[in-house]
Amino acid sequence: MNEEVRDFHFNVNVRTGGGSKAKMANNEDSFLRAMEIQERKREKKELIEQEEERIRAAQAPIVEIEEPVLEEETEDIETVPAIVAEVPIEPESPKAAPTPKPTGGGVPGPKPRSDFSPEERAAMLKRAKAHAAEVAAKKSK
C-alpha cells in the first residue's frame, strides 16, 4: 500500500450556512476525536507490523552448522590477514553531496538585470511606462 497516503479524514475548512467563504472550524471536539482515530490507526499498523515481523522470524530457517576446525585451516587463516595488511590503503574519495531534485516543473528562474542587453532593457522600460500610463488613466476615471 502507498505509504504517502494521508490517514486523516477530517476537514478543518468547513462551509457554514452564513456565507460563501470557507471558515476554519472552531469545534475542538471533532478535531480531538479525529486525532484519537489517527492514533488508533497508527497503533493498529504497528501491531500488524510487529506480528508480521514475528511471523517472518518464525519462518526463517535456523541454520547452525558446526564444522570441526582443522589445524591446516587455521594456518591458512593466519596468513590471510598478513597479506591483507600489505595492501596499500587508498584514501576514500569524499562523496559528493546529493544535489536536491529541482522543484518547479523545469521552469527557469528570473534573469538578473545584468543579463539583459541595453535594447531589451529599453523595451522593458517602454512596456512598464505604457502599463503605468494605462493604470493611471483607469485610476483617474
mmCIF file of N, CA and C in Angstrom:
data_model
loop_
_atom_site.group_PDB
_atom_site.id
_atom_site.type_symbol
_atom_site.label_atom_id
_atom_site.label_comp_id
_atom_site.label_asym_id
_atom_site.label_seq_id
_atom_site.Cartn_x
_atom_site.Cartn_y
_atom_site.Cartn_z
ATOM 1 N N MET A 1 0.845 -1.185 0.000
ATOM 2 C CA MET A 1 0.000 0.000 0.000
ATOM 3 C C MET A 1 0.880 1.234 0.000
ATOM 4 N N ASN A 2 0.399 2.278 -0.594
ATOM 5 C CA ASN A 2 1.185 3.507 -0.693
ATOM 6 C C ASN A 2 1.296 4.166 0.670
ATOM 7 N N GLU A 3 2.534 4.415 1.114
ATOM 8 C CA GLU A 3 2.728 4.982 2.447
ATOM 9 C C GLU A 3 2.548 6.488 2.469
ATOM 10 N N GLU A 4 2.449 7.104 1.282
ATOM 11 C CA GLU A 4 2.275 8.549 1.245
ATOM 12 C C GLU A 4 0.814 8.963 1.420
ATOM 13 N N VAL A 5 -0.065 7.979 1.532
ATOM 14 C CA VAL A 5 -1.486 8.271 1.678
ATOM 15 C C VAL A 5 -1.719 8.947 3.014
ATOM 16 N N ARG A 6 -2.474 10.007 2.993
ATOM 17 C CA ARG A 6 -2.786 10.703 4.238
ATOM 18 C C ARG A 6 -3.807 9.881 5.011
ATOM 19 N N ASP A 7 -3.628 9.791 6.306
ATOM 20 C CA ASP A 7 -4.523 8.955 7.096
ATOM 21 C C ASP A 7 -5.521 9.764 7.908
ATOM 22 N N PHE A 8 -5.680 11.051 7.601
ATOM 23 C CA PHE A 8 -6.688 11.800 8.332
ATOM 24 C C PHE A 8 -7.933 11.933 7.467
ATOM 25 N N HIS A 9 -9.060 12.025 8.111
ATOM 26 C CA HIS A 9 -10.314 12.051 7.368
ATOM 27 C C HIS A 9 -11.146 13.280 7.691
ATOM 28 N N PHE A 10 -10.629 14.152 8.509
ATOM 29 C CA PHE A 10 -11.415 15.301 8.908
ATOM 30 C C PHE A 10 -11.047 16.507 8.055
ATOM 31 N N ASN A 11 -11.956 17.436 7.945
ATOM 32 C CA ASN A 11 -11.726 18.630 7.148
ATOM 33 C C ASN A 11 -11.879 19.828 8.066
ATOM 34 N N VAL A 12 -10.819 20.600 8.218
ATOM 35 C CA VAL A 12 -10.905 21.751 9.105
ATOM 36 C C VAL A 12 -11.462 22.965 8.386
ATOM 37 N N ASN A 13 -11.510 22.936 7.067
ATOM 38 C CA ASN A 13 -12.112 24.030 6.318
ATOM 39 C C ASN A 13 -13.551 23.642 5.996
ATOM 40 N N VAL A 14 -14.482 24.185 6.735
ATOM 41 C CA VAL A 14 -15.882 23.833 6.527
ATOM 42 C C VAL A 14 -16.661 25.065 6.100
ATOM 43 N N ARG A 15 -17.693 24.836 5.337
ATOM 44 C CA ARG A 15 -18.559 25.948 4.934
ATOM 45 C C ARG A 15 -19.749 26.004 5.886
ATOM 46 N N THR A 16 -20.043 27.192 6.311
ATOM 47 C CA THR A 16 -21.210 27.362 7.171
ATOM 48 C C THR A 16 -22.326 27.975 6.340
ATOM 49 N N GLY A 17 -23.546 27.912 6.842
ATOM 50 C CA GLY A 17 -24.680 28.448 6.101
ATOM 51 C C GLY A 17 -24.713 29.965 6.095
ATOM 52 N N GLY A 18 -23.889 30.607 6.876
ATOM 53 C CA GLY A 18 -23.935 32.059 6.994
ATOM 54 C C GLY A 18 -23.268 32.818 5.874
ATOM 55 N N GLY A 19 -22.558 32.180 4.991
ATOM 56 C CA GLY A 19 -21.891 32.888 3.910
ATOM 57 C C GLY A 19 -21.213 31.916 2.970
ATOM 58 N N SER A 20 -20.580 32.475 1.945
ATOM 59 C CA SER A 20 -19.963 31.613 0.950
ATOM 60 C C SER A 20 -18.488 31.369 1.227
ATOM 61 N N LYS A 21 -17.910 32.109 2.159
ATOM 62 C CA LYS A 21 -16.483 31.948 2.428
ATOM 63 C C LYS A 21 -16.246 30.751 3.352
ATOM 64 N N ALA A 22 -15.178 30.052 3.086
ATOM 65 C CA ALA A 22 -14.803 28.936 3.955
ATOM 66 C C ALA A 22 -14.180 29.493 5.220
ATOM 67 N N LYS A 23 -14.568 28.954 6.354
ATOM 68 C CA LYS A 23 -14.040 29.411 7.637
ATOM 69 C C LYS A 23 -13.407 28.237 8.354
ATOM 70 N N MET A 24 -12.470 28.529 9.207
ATOM 71 C CA MET A 24 -11.848 27.463 9.984
ATOM 72 C C MET A 24 -12.846 26.965 11.033
ATOM 73 N N ALA A 25 -12.852 25.662 11.216
ATOM 74 C CA ALA A 25 -13.760 25.087 12.198
ATOM 75 C C ALA A 25 -13.225 25.354 13.596
ATOM 76 N N ASN A 26 -14.084 25.757 14.473
ATOM 77 C CA ASN A 26 -13.692 26.020 15.852
ATOM 78 C C ASN A 26 -14.042 24.859 16.770
ATOM 79 N N ASN A 27 -14.624 23.831 16.207
ATOM 80 C CA ASN A 27 -15.054 22.705 17.016
ATOM 81 C C ASN A 27 -13.847 21.840 17.370
ATOM 82 N N GLU A 28 -13.365 21.996 18.575
ATOM 83 C CA GLU A 28 -12.165 21.279 19.005
ATOM 84 C C GLU A 28 -12.463 19.806 19.259
ATOM 85 N N ASP A 29 -13.703 19.481 19.622
ATOM 86 C CA ASP A 29 -14.044 18.097 19.931
ATOM 87 C C ASP A 29 -13.869 17.190 18.718
ATOM 88 N N SER A 30 -14.347 17.644 17.556
ATOM 89 C CA SER A 30 -14.219 16.801 16.368
ATOM 90 C C SER A 30 -12.756 16.631 15.988
ATOM 91 N N PHE A 31 -11.971 17.666 16.181
ATOM 92 C CA PHE A 31 -10.540 17.584 15.881
ATOM 93 C C PHE A 31 -9.860 16.577 16.806
ATOM 94 N N LEU A 32 -10.166 16.652 18.102
ATOM 95 C CA LEU A 32 -9.556 15.725 19.053
ATOM 96 C C LEU A 32 -9.982 14.287 18.769
ATOM 97 N N ARG A 33 -11.252 14.107 18.394
ATOM 98 C CA ARG A 33 -11.727 12.764 18.049
ATOM 99 C C ARG A 33 -10.967 12.233 16.843
ATOM 100 N N ALA A 34 -10.768 13.074 15.861
ATOM 101 C CA ALA A 34 -10.035 12.648 14.670
ATOM 102 C C ALA A 34 -8.595 12.288 15.021
ATOM 103 N N MET A 35 -8.005 13.042 15.931
ATOM 104 C CA MET A 35 -6.632 12.740 16.348
ATOM 105 C C MET A 35 -6.575 11.395 17.071
ATOM 106 N N GLU A 36 -7.603 11.093 17.884
ATOM 107 C CA GLU A 36 -7.664 9.796 18.559
ATOM 108 C C GLU A 36 -7.762 8.661 17.541
ATOM 109 N N ILE A 37 -8.588 8.878 16.525
ATOM 110 C CA ILE A 37 -8.748 7.856 15.489
ATOM 111 C C ILE A 37 -7.428 7.629 14.767
ATOM 112 N N GLN A 38 -6.725 8.710 14.470
ATOM 113 C CA GLN A 38 -5.414 8.583 13.820
ATOM 114 C C GLN A 38 -4.458 7.767 14.681
ATOM 115 N N GLU A 39 -4.449 8.064 15.963
ATOM 116 C CA GLU A 39 -3.548 7.366 16.878
ATOM 117 C C GLU A 39 -3.887 5.873 16.923
ATOM 118 N N ARG A 40 -5.189 5.547 16.948
ATOM 119 C CA ARG A 40 -5.591 4.144 16.952
ATOM 120 C C ARG A 40 -5.142 3.437 15.675
ATOM 121 N N LYS A 41 -5.291 4.127 14.536
ATOM 122 C CA LYS A 41 -4.854 3.542 13.269
ATOM 123 C C LYS A 41 -3.354 3.271 13.291
ATOM 124 N N ARG A 42 -2.590 4.244 13.820
ATOM 125 C CA ARG A 42 -1.137 4.079 13.902
ATOM 126 C C ARG A 42 -0.777 2.868 14.772
ATOM 127 N N GLU A 43 -1.472 2.737 15.917
ATOM 128 C CA GLU A 43 -1.208 1.614 16.816
ATOM 129 C C GLU A 43 -1.536 0.282 16.139
ATOM 130 N N LYS A 44 -2.652 0.244 15.381
ATOM 131 C CA LYS A 44 -3.011 -0.985 14.678
ATOM 132 C C LYS A 44 -1.942 -1.350 13.655
ATOM 133 N N LYS A 45 -1.448 -0.332 12.922
ATOM 134 C CA LYS A 45 -0.398 -0.590 11.933
ATOM 135 C C LYS A 45 0.848 -1.142 12.604
ATOM 136 N N GLU A 46 1.227 -0.558 13.742
ATOM 137 C CA GLU A 46 2.419 -1.025 14.449
ATOM 138 C C GLU A 46 2.236 -2.461 14.930
ATOM 139 N N LEU A 47 1.042 -2.785 15.435
ATOM 140 C CA LEU A 47 0.787 -4.154 15.886
ATOM 141 C C LEU A 47 0.868 -5.135 14.718
ATOM 142 N N ILE A 48 0.304 -4.753 13.584
ATOM 143 C CA ILE A 48 0.343 -5.618 12.406
ATOM 144 C C ILE A 48 1.782 -5.824 11.948
ATOM 145 N N GLU A 49 2.576 -4.749 11.950
ATOM 146 C CA GLU A 49 3.979 -4.864 11.544
ATOM 147 C C GLU A 49 4.755 -5.764 12.497
ATOM 148 N N GLN A 50 4.484 -5.638 13.807
ATOM 149 C CA GLN A 50 5.164 -6.494 14.777
ATOM 150 C C GLN A 50 4.775 -7.956 14.563
ATOM 151 N N GLU A 51 3.489 -8.184 14.290
ATOM 152 C CA GLU A 51 3.004 -9.540 14.051
ATOM 153 C C GLU A 51 3.676 -10.134 12.816
ATOM 154 N N GLU A 52 3.771 -9.338 11.736
ATOM 155 C CA GLU A 52 4.422 -9.817 10.516
ATOM 156 C C GLU A 52 5.899 -10.106 10.767
ATOM 157 N N GLU A 53 6.542 -9.278 11.565
ATOM 158 C CA GLU A 53 7.954 -9.484 11.894
ATOM 159 C C GLU A 53 8.138 -10.794 12.661
ATOM 160 N N ARG A 54 7.237 -11.078 13.594
ATOM 161 C CA ARG A 54 7.305 -12.336 14.348
ATOM 162 C C ARG A 54 7.129 -13.535 13.415
ATOM 163 N N ILE A 55 6.175 -13.402 12.485
ATOM 164 C CA ILE A 55 5.924 -14.494 11.540
ATOM 165 C C ILE A 55 7.154 -14.724 10.669
ATOM 166 N N ARG A 56 7.749 -13.637 10.170
ATOM 167 C CA ARG A 56 8.950 -13.761 9.340
ATOM 168 C C ARG A 56 10.091 -14.411 10.130
ATOM 169 N N ALA A 57 10.227 -14.005 11.398
ATOM 170 C CA ALA A 57 11.294 -14.570 12.222
ATOM 171 C C ALA A 57 11.046 -16.056 12.484
ATOM 172 N N ALA A 58 9.788 -16.441 12.662
ATOM 173 C CA ALA A 58 9.464 -17.842 12.922
ATOM 174 C C ALA A 58 9.659 -18.691 11.664
ATOM 175 N N GLN A 59 9.384 -18.134 10.497
ATOM 176 C CA GLN A 59 9.503 -18.880 9.252
ATOM 177 C C GLN A 59 10.943 -18.969 8.764
ATOM 178 N N ALA A 60 11.786 -18.061 9.203
ATOM 179 C CA ALA A 60 13.181 -18.071 8.762
ATOM 180 C C ALA A 60 13.855 -19.339 9.264
ATOM 181 N N PRO A 61 14.501 -20.068 8.365
ATOM 182 C CA PRO A 61 15.158 -21.309 8.803
ATOM 183 C C PRO A 61 16.375 -20.987 9.662
ATOM 184 N N ILE A 62 16.466 -21.698 10.766
ATOM 185 C CA ILE A 62 17.586 -21.503 11.677
ATOM 186 C C ILE A 62 18.671 -22.493 11.269
ATOM 187 N N VAL A 63 19.770 -21.957 10.782
ATOM 188 C CA VAL A 63 20.853 -22.805 10.299
ATOM 189 C C VAL A 63 22.059 -22.608 11.203
ATOM 190 N N GLU A 64 22.369 -23.642 11.952
ATOM 191 C CA GLU A 64 23.545 -23.602 12.805
ATOM 192 C C GLU A 64 24.329 -24.885 12.567
ATOM 193 N N ILE A 65 25.300 -24.791 11.694
ATOM 194 C CA ILE A 65 26.112 -25.959 11.377
ATOM 195 C C ILE A 65 27.484 -25.737 11.986
ATOM 196 N N GLU A 66 27.870 -26.659 12.839
ATOM 197 C CA GLU A 66 29.175 -26.558 13.464
ATOM 198 C C GLU A 66 30.144 -27.438 12.697
ATOM 199 N N GLU A 67 31.193 -26.804 12.172
ATOM 200 C CA GLU A 67 32.183 -27.555 11.427
ATOM 201 C C GLU A 67 33.412 -27.749 12.302
ATOM 202 N N PRO A 68 33.993 -28.917 12.263
ATOM 203 C CA PRO A 68 35.217 -29.127 13.043
ATOM 204 C C PRO A 68 36.362 -28.304 12.451
ATOM 205 N N VAL A 69 37.112 -27.652 13.312
ATOM 206 C CA VAL A 69 38.209 -26.813 12.871
ATOM 207 C C VAL A 69 39.453 -27.680 12.754
ATOM 208 N N LEU A 70 40.033 -27.672 11.569
ATOM 209 C CA LEU A 70 41.240 -28.452 11.334
ATOM 210 C C LEU A 70 42.459 -27.565 11.523
ATOM 211 N N GLU A 71 43.583 -28.175 11.872
ATOM 212 C CA GLU A 71 44.804 -27.404 12.102
ATOM 213 C C GLU A 71 45.304 -26.762 10.818
ATOM 214 N N GLU A 72 45.107 -27.413 9.682
ATOM 215 C CA GLU A 72 45.575 -26.874 8.406
ATOM 216 C C GLU A 72 44.825 -25.590 8.058
ATOM 217 N N GLU A 73 43.527 -25.553 8.314
ATOM 218 C CA GLU A 73 42.728 -24.369 8.004
ATOM 219 C C GLU A 73 43.145 -23.186 8.860
ATOM 220 N N THR A 74 43.486 -23.416 10.109
ATOM 221 C CA THR A 74 43.880 -22.309 10.976
ATOM 222 C C THR A 74 45.163 -21.668 10.491
ATOM 223 N N GLU A 75 46.076 -22.441 9.927
ATOM 224 C CA GLU A 75 47.309 -21.860 9.408
ATOM 225 C C GLU A 75 47.020 -20.965 8.214
ATOM 226 N N ASP A 76 46.105 -21.374 7.330
ATOM 227 C CA ASP A 76 45.750 -20.564 6.168
ATOM 228 C C ASP A 76 45.088 -19.262 6.601
ATOM 229 N N ILE A 77 44.263 -19.331 7.596
ATOM 230 C CA ILE A 77 43.551 -18.146 8.073
ATOM 231 C C ILE A 77 44.530 -17.138 8.654
ATOM 232 N N GLU A 78 45.565 -17.621 9.317
ATOM 233 C CA GLU A 78 46.538 -16.709 9.914
ATOM 234 C C GLU A 78 47.350 -15.973 8.859
ATOM 235 N N THR A 79 47.605 -16.568 7.714
ATOM 236 C CA THR A 79 48.397 -15.917 6.667
ATOM 237 C C THR A 79 47.584 -14.905 5.881
ATOM 238 N N VAL A 80 46.295 -15.066 5.796
ATOM 239 C CA VAL A 80 45.443 -14.148 5.033
ATOM 240 C C VAL A 80 45.480 -12.729 5.594
ATOM 241 N N PRO A 81 45.362 -12.483 6.915
ATOM 242 C CA PRO A 81 45.417 -11.114 7.409
ATOM 243 C C PRO A 81 46.752 -10.443 7.119
ATOM 244 N N ALA A 82 47.849 -11.198 7.088
ATOM 245 C CA ALA A 82 49.145 -10.603 6.789
ATOM 246 C C ALA A 82 49.173 -10.100 5.357
ATOM 247 N N ILE A 83 48.568 -10.822 4.444
ATOM 248 C CA ILE A 83 48.514 -10.390 3.050
ATOM 249 C C ILE A 83 47.623 -9.166 2.915
ATOM 250 N N VAL A 84 46.523 -9.163 3.596
ATOM 251 C CA VAL A 84 45.602 -8.031 3.543
ATOM 252 C C VAL A 84 46.263 -6.781 4.098
ATOM 253 N N ALA A 85 47.091 -6.919 5.121
ATOM 254 C CA ALA A 85 47.750 -5.772 5.728
ATOM 255 C C ALA A 85 48.752 -5.138 4.772
ATOM 256 N N GLU A 86 49.319 -5.920 3.838
ATOM 257 C CA GLU A 86 50.291 -5.381 2.897
ATOM 258 C C GLU A 86 49.647 -4.534 1.808
ATOM 259 N N VAL A 87 48.373 -4.708 1.551
ATOM 260 C CA VAL A 87 47.692 -3.943 0.510
ATOM 261 C C VAL A 87 47.622 -2.489 0.943
ATOM 262 N N PRO A 88 48.085 -1.553 0.080
ATOM 263 C CA PRO A 88 48.044 -0.136 0.471
ATOM 264 C C PRO A 88 46.599 0.338 0.610
ATOM 265 N N ILE A 89 46.357 1.077 1.651
ATOM 266 C CA ILE A 89 45.010 1.581 1.909
ATOM 267 C C ILE A 89 44.827 2.869 1.123
ATOM 268 N N GLU A 90 43.830 2.869 0.246
ATOM 269 C CA GLU A 90 43.549 4.052 -0.564
ATOM 270 C C GLU A 90 42.620 4.963 0.223
ATOM 271 N N PRO A 91 42.927 6.248 0.231
ATOM 272 C CA PRO A 91 42.004 7.153 0.930
ATOM 273 C C PRO A 91 40.674 7.195 0.191
ATOM 274 N N GLU A 92 39.635 7.135 0.968
ATOM 275 C CA GLU A 92 38.304 7.143 0.364
ATOM 276 C C GLU A 92 38.026 8.507 -0.232
ATOM 277 N N SER A 93 37.553 8.489 -1.461
ATOM 278 C CA SER A 93 37.236 9.767 -2.101
ATOM 279 C C SER A 93 35.960 10.307 -1.467
ATOM 280 N N PRO A 94 35.967 11.579 -1.117
ATOM 281 C CA PRO A 94 34.763 12.126 -0.488
ATOM 282 C C PRO A 94 33.605 12.099 -1.482
ATOM 283 N N LYS A 95 32.496 11.585 -1.014
ATOM 284 C CA LYS A 95 31.323 11.501 -1.879
ATOM 285 C C LYS A 95 30.694 12.878 -2.010
ATOM 286 N N ALA A 96 30.303 13.191 -3.240
ATOM 287 C CA ALA A 96 29.660 14.481 -3.478
ATOM 288 C C ALA A 96 28.288 14.469 -2.826
ATOM 289 N N ALA A 97 27.938 15.590 -2.239
ATOM 290 C CA ALA A 97 26.626 15.692 -1.605
ATOM 291 C C ALA A 97 25.562 15.577 -2.686
ATOM 292 N N PRO A 98 24.509 14.788 -2.445
ATOM 293 C CA PRO A 98 23.474 14.646 -3.466
ATOM 294 C C PRO A 98 22.776 15.980 -3.701
ATOM 295 N N THR A 99 22.658 16.322 -4.961
ATOM 296 C CA THR A 99 22.007 17.589 -5.289
ATOM 297 C C THR A 99 20.511 17.420 -5.130
ATOM 298 N N PRO A 100 19.840 18.399 -4.547
ATOM 299 C CA PRO A 100 18.392 18.282 -4.373
ATOM 300 C C PRO A 100 17.693 18.311 -5.719
ATOM 301 N N LYS A 101 16.630 17.570 -5.808
ATOM 302 C CA LYS A 101 15.858 17.498 -7.035
ATOM 303 C C LYS A 101 15.149 18.833 -7.258
ATOM 304 N N PRO A 102 15.243 19.398 -8.453
ATOM 305 C CA PRO A 102 14.601 20.697 -8.677
ATOM 306 C C PRO A 102 13.087 20.566 -8.624
ATOM 307 N N THR A 103 12.465 21.499 -7.945
ATOM 308 C CA THR A 103 11.009 21.508 -7.869
ATOM 309 C C THR A 103 10.517 22.776 -8.526
ATOM 310 N N GLY A 104 9.796 22.665 -9.558
ATOM 311 C CA GLY A 104 9.290 23.843 -10.241
ATOM 312 C C GLY A 104 8.876 23.500 -11.653
ATOM 313 N N GLY A 105 8.912 22.239 -12.005
ATOM 314 C CA GLY A 105 8.459 21.839 -13.319
ATOM 315 C C GLY A 105 9.414 22.234 -14.426
ATOM 316 N N GLY A 106 10.663 22.492 -14.112
ATOM 317 C CA GLY A 106 11.631 22.822 -15.142
ATOM 318 C C GLY A 106 11.535 24.247 -15.638
ATOM 319 N N VAL A 107 10.857 25.099 -14.921
ATOM 320 C CA VAL A 107 10.733 26.496 -15.335
ATOM 321 C C VAL A 107 11.960 27.243 -14.843
ATOM 322 N N PRO A 108 12.663 27.929 -15.748
ATOM 323 C CA PRO A 108 13.855 28.654 -15.291
ATOM 324 C C PRO A 108 13.477 29.845 -14.431
ATOM 325 N N GLY A 109 14.372 30.210 -13.546
ATOM 326 C CA GLY A 109 14.125 31.344 -12.663
ATOM 327 C C GLY A 109 14.263 32.663 -13.404
ATOM 328 N N PRO A 110 13.997 33.768 -12.739
ATOM 329 C CA PRO A 110 14.099 35.067 -13.398
ATOM 330 C C PRO A 110 15.552 35.399 -13.715
ATOM 331 N N LYS A 111 15.741 36.110 -14.818
ATOM 332 C CA LYS A 111 17.094 36.508 -15.204
ATOM 333 C C LYS A 111 17.506 37.732 -14.405
ATOM 334 N N PRO A 112 18.738 37.778 -13.957
ATOM 335 C CA PRO A 112 19.192 39.003 -13.302
ATOM 336 C C PRO A 112 19.302 40.139 -14.317
ATOM 337 N N ARG A 113 19.199 41.369 -13.840
ATOM 338 C CA ARG A 113 19.205 42.522 -14.742
ATOM 339 C C ARG A 113 20.478 42.622 -15.568
ATOM 340 N N SER A 114 21.590 42.145 -15.065
ATOM 341 C CA SER A 114 22.854 42.260 -15.790
ATOM 342 C C SER A 114 22.870 41.396 -17.047
ATOM 343 N N ASP A 115 21.967 40.411 -17.139
ATOM 344 C CA ASP A 115 21.941 39.536 -18.309
ATOM 345 C C ASP A 115 21.198 40.140 -19.494
ATOM 346 N N PHE A 116 20.469 41.216 -19.316
ATOM 347 C CA PHE A 116 19.708 41.805 -20.404
ATOM 348 C C PHE A 116 20.578 42.774 -21.195
ATOM 349 N N SER A 117 20.348 42.791 -22.507
ATOM 350 C CA SER A 117 21.073 43.748 -23.347
ATOM 351 C C SER A 117 20.424 45.123 -23.189
ATOM 352 N N PRO A 118 21.114 46.194 -23.593
ATOM 353 C CA PRO A 118 20.521 47.539 -23.484
ATOM 354 C C PRO A 118 19.207 47.671 -24.264
ATOM 355 N N GLU A 119 19.110 46.979 -25.409
ATOM 356 C CA GLU A 119 17.862 47.053 -26.195
ATOM 357 C C GLU A 119 16.710 46.405 -25.433
ATOM 358 N N GLU A 120 17.008 45.256 -24.799
ATOM 359 C CA GLU A 120 15.963 44.583 -24.026
ATOM 360 C C GLU A 120 15.532 45.433 -22.838
ATOM 361 N N ARG A 121 16.504 46.047 -22.165
ATOM 362 C CA ARG A 121 16.159 46.913 -21.030
ATOM 363 C C ARG A 121 15.295 48.082 -21.477
ATOM 364 N N ALA A 122 15.613 48.685 -22.622
ATOM 365 C CA ALA A 122 14.830 49.814 -23.138
ATOM 366 C C ALA A 122 13.407 49.367 -23.466
ATOM 367 N N ALA A 123 13.266 48.166 -24.058
ATOM 368 C CA ALA A 123 11.935 47.655 -24.396
ATOM 369 C C ALA A 123 11.124 47.395 -23.129
ATOM 370 N N MET A 124 11.778 46.827 -22.097
ATOM 371 C CA MET A 124 11.062 46.576 -20.842
ATOM 372 C C MET A 124 10.635 47.878 -20.185
ATOM 373 N N LEU A 125 11.503 48.880 -20.211
ATOM 374 C CA LEU A 125 11.170 50.176 -19.620
ATOM 375 C C LEU A 125 9.993 50.810 -20.355
ATOM 376 N N LYS A 126 9.994 50.684 -21.693
ATOM 377 C CA LYS A 126 8.904 51.233 -22.508
ATOM 378 C C LYS A 126 7.581 50.551 -22.140
ATOM 379 N N ARG A 127 7.599 49.213 -22.019
ATOM 380 C CA ARG A 127 6.372 48.487 -21.648
ATOM 381 C C ARG A 127 5.908 48.872 -20.253
ATOM 382 N N ALA A 128 6.858 49.035 -19.322
ATOM 383 C CA ALA A 128 6.496 49.403 -17.953
ATOM 384 C C ALA A 128 5.859 50.780 -17.909
ATOM 385 N N LYS A 129 6.408 51.726 -18.683
ATOM 386 C CA LYS A 129 5.840 53.082 -18.711
ATOM 387 C C LYS A 129 4.453 53.067 -19.331
ATOM 388 N N ALA A 130 4.258 52.278 -20.394
ATOM 389 C CA ALA A 130 2.948 52.187 -21.032
ATOM 390 C C ALA A 130 1.929 51.591 -20.068
ATOM 391 N N HIS A 131 2.333 50.574 -19.339
ATOM 392 C CA HIS A 131 1.428 49.954 -18.369
ATOM 393 C C HIS A 131 1.087 50.939 -17.253
ATOM 394 N N ALA A 132 2.085 51.679 -16.773
ATOM 395 C CA ALA A 132 1.838 52.667 -15.721
ATOM 396 C C ALA A 132 0.881 53.739 -16.212
ATOM 397 N N ALA A 133 1.006 54.126 -17.471
ATOM 398 C CA ALA A 133 0.106 55.134 -18.034
ATOM 399 C C ALA A 133 -1.321 54.599 -18.094
ATOM 400 N N GLU A 134 -1.492 53.321 -18.480
ATOM 401 C CA GLU A 134 -2.828 52.716 -18.529
ATOM 402 C C GLU A 134 -3.452 52.675 -17.140
ATOM 403 N N VAL A 135 -2.675 52.279 -16.157
ATOM 404 C CA VAL A 135 -3.180 52.195 -14.787
ATOM 405 C C VAL A 135 -3.570 53.571 -14.281
ATOM 406 N N ALA A 136 -2.755 54.574 -14.563
ATOM 407 C CA ALA A 136 -3.060 55.941 -14.123
ATOM 408 C C ALA A 136 -4.327 56.450 -14.798
ATOM 409 N N ALA A 137 -4.522 56.112 -16.081
ATOM 410 C CA ALA A 137 -5.716 56.549 -16.808
ATOM 411 C C ALA A 137 -6.964 55.898 -16.219
ATOM 412 N N LYS A 138 -6.894 54.609 -15.883
ATOM 413 C CA LYS A 138 -8.045 53.922 -15.294
ATOM 414 C C LYS A 138 -8.353 54.468 -13.910
ATOM 415 N N LYS A 139 -7.311 54.820 -13.180
ATOM 416 C CA LYS A 139 -7.488 55.311 -11.822
ATOM 417 C C LYS A 139 -8.141 56.688 -11.808
ATOM 418 N N SER A 140 -7.811 57.507 -12.794
ATOM 419 C CA SER A 140 -8.330 58.879 -12.817
ATOM 420 C C SER A 140 -9.780 58.940 -13.280
ATOM 421 N N LYS A 141 -10.313 57.901 -13.874
ATOM 422 C CA LYS A 141 -11.707 57.909 -14.350
ATOM 423 C C LYS A 141 -12.678 57.911 -13.226
#
